[in-house]
Coordinates of C-alpha atoms in Angstrom, one line a residue:
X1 CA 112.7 146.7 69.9
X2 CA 111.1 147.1 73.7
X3 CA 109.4 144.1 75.3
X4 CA 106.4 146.1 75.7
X5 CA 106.1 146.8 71.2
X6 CA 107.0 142.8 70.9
X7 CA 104.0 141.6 72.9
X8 CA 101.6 144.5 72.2
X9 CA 102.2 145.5 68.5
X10 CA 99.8 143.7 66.7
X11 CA 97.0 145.7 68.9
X12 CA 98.8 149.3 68.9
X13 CA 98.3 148.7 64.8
X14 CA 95.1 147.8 65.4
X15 CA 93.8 150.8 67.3
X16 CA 95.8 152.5 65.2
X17 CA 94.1 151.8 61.9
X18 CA 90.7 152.0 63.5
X19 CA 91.4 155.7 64.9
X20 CA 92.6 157.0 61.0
X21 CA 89.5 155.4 60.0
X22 CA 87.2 157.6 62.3
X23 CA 89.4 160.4 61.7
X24 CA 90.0 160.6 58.7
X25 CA 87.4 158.3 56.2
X26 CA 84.0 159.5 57.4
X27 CA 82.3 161.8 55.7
X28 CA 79.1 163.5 56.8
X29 CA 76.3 164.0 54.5
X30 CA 72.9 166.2 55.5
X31 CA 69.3 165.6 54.4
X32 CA 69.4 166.6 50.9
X33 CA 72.9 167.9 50.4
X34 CA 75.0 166.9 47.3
X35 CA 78.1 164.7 47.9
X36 CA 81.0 166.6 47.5
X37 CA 83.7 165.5 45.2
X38 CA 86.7 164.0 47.0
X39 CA 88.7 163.6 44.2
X40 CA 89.1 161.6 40.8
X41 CA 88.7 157.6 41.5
X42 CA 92.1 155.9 40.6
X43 CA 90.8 153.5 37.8
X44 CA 92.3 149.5 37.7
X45 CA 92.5 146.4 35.4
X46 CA 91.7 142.9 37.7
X47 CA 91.3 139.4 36.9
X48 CA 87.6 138.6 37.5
X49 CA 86.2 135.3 38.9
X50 CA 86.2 134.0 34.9
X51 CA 89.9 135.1 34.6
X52 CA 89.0 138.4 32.3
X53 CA 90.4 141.6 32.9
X54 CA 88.3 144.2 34.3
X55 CA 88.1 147.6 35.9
X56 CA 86.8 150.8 36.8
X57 CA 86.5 152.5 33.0
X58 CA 84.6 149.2 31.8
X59 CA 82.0 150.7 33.8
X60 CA 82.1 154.1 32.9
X61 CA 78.4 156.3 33.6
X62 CA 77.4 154.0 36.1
X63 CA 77.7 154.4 40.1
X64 CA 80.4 151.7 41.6
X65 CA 80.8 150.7 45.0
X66 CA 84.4 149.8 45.7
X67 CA 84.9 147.3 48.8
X68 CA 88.7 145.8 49.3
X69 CA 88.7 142.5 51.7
X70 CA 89.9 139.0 51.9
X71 CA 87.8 135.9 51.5
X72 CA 89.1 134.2 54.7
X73 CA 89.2 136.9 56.7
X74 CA 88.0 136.0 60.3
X75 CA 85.6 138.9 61.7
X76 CA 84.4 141.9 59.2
X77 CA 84.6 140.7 55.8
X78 CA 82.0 138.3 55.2
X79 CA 79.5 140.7 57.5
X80 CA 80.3 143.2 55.3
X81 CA 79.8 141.0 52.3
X82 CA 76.3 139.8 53.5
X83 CA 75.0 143.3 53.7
X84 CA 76.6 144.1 50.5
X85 CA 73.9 140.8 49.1
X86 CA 71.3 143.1 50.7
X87 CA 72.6 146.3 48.4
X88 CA 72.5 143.8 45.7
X89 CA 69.0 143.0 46.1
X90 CA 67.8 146.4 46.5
X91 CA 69.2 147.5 43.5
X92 CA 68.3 144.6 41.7
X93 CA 64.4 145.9 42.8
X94 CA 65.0 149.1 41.4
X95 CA 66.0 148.1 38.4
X96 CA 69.7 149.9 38.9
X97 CA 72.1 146.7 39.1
X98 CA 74.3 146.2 35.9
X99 CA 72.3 148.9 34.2
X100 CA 73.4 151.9 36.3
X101 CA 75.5 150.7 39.6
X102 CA 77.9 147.9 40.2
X103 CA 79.8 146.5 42.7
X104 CA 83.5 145.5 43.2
X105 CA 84.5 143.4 45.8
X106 CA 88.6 143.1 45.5
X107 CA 90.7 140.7 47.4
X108 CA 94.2 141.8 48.5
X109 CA 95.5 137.9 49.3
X110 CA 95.9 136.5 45.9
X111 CA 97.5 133.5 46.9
X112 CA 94.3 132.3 49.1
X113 CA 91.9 134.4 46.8
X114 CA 92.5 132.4 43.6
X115 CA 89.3 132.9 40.8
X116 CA 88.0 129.3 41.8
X117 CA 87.7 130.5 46.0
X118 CA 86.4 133.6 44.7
X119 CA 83.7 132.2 42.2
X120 CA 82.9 129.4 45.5
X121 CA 82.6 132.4 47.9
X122 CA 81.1 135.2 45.5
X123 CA 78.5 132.1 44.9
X124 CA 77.9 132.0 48.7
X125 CA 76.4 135.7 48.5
X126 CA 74.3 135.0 45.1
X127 CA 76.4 137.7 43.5
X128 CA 75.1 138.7 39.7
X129 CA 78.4 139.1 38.3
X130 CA 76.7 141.5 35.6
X131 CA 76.1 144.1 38.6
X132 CA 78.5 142.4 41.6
X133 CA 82.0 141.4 40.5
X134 CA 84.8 139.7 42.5
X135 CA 88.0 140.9 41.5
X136 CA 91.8 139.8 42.3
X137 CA 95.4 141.1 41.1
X138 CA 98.7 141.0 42.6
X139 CA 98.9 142.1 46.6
X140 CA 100.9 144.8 46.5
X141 CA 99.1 146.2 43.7
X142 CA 95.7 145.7 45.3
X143 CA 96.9 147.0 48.6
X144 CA 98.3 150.3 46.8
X145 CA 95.1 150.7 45.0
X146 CA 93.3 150.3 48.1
X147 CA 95.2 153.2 49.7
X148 CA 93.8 155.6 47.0
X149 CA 90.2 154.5 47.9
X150 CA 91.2 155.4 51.8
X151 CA 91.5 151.9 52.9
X152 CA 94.4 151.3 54.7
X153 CA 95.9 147.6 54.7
X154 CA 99.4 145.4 56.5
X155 CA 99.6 142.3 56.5
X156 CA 100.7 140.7 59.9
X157 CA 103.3 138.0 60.7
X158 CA 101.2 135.2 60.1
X159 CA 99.8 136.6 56.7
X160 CA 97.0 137.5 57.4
X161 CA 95.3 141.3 57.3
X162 CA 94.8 144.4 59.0
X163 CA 92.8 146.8 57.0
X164 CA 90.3 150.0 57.1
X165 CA 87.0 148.5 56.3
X166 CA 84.8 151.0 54.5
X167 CA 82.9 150.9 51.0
X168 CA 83.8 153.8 48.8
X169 CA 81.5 155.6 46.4
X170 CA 82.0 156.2 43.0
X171 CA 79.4 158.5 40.5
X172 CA 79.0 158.1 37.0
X173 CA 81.8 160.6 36.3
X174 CA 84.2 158.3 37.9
X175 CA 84.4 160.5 41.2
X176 CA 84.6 159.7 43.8
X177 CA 82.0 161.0 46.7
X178 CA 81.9 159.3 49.9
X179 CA 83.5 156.6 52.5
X180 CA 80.8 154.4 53.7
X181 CA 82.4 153.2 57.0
X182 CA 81.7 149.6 58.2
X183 CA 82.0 149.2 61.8
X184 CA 83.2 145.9 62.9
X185 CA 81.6 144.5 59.8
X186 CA 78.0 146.4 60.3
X187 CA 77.7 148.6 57.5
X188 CA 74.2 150.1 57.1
X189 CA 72.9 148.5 53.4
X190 CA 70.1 150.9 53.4
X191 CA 72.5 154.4 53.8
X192 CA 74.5 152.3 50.8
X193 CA 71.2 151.7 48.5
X194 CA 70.1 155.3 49.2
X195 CA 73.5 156.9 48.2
X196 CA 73.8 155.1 45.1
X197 CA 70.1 156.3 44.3
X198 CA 71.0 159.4 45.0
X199 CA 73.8 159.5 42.9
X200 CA 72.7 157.3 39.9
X201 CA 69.5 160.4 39.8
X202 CA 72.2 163.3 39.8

């Protein structure tokens, strides 16, 4: 291994994951144009903050927002989470949370991520687990599912992660529709409430 990949490898994986993100995981969508289908939504079974099993089919005919992260995570995670709250509230205003959209936040670091951190930090963000759920399951698991829902994930030397940070969009026929990309943890909680309208009035 050159000097130059020991010192600087951590960053070239960095810039590298952030560069597929632009690339490849956003997704376009015009004033008024349907959502195009990207392809079926790879359904799961996790443990929820109350140690039940739970997934994607439980929810079946409802829109579901899928967001992979890490509760300790030091820069976009919890930004991401807040304006997730904010998606939570709208919703909840609309009448649509629990009854016809959901969310899923899923942890990839099970061994930090246990269902007493995630109840604490789900807590934190006044989730309604009837419409917002915390999820956890094995790592490798996790960070293969996230993979199928574009988000890219490695975990570095001193365990902690690298990963794509971008919501995805699921309809009620268990499609899924559209990458919502969250840029250094800013992701834009009205585009999320409106797309999840949009689809939940298909």
């Amino acid at each position: 291994m050159s000097v130059f990949w020991q010192k600087h490898w951590f960053k070239v994986l960095v810039a590298a994951v952030i560069v597929a993100a632009a690339a490849g995981w956003w997704f376009r969508s015009g004033s008024g144009e349907k959502l195009p289908v990207i392809k079926q939504a790879q359904d799961f079974k996790l443990e929820n903050i109350d140690g039940q099993m739970t997934g994607l089919s439980d929810d079946s005919g409802k829109v579901r927002l899928v967001y992979f992260f890490w509760s300790t995570c030091p820069d976009v995670c919890q930004p991401t989470t807040y304006e997730l709250s904010k998606v939570q509230q709208e919703l909840k205003k609309s009448g649509l949370l629990g009854k016809d959209a959901v969310i899923y936040s899923i942890s990839f670091d099970p061994e930090r991520d246990t269902a007493e951190q995630l109840k604490k930090y789900s807590a934190r963000f006044e989730a309604d687990p009837q419409g917002w759920k915390f999820l956890r399951g094995e790592s490798k698991a996790v960070i293969d599912l996230a993979l199928k829902y574009g988000v890219s994930v490695m975990k570095d030397n001193n365990n902690n992660f690298i990963h794509t940070n971008s919501v995805a969009l699921v309809d009620r026929a268990g499609n899924l529709r559209k990458y919502i990309l969250a840029s250094e943890g800013k992701l834009s909680y009205k585009l999320v409430v409106n797309e999840v309208e949009r689809l939940a009035n298909e």
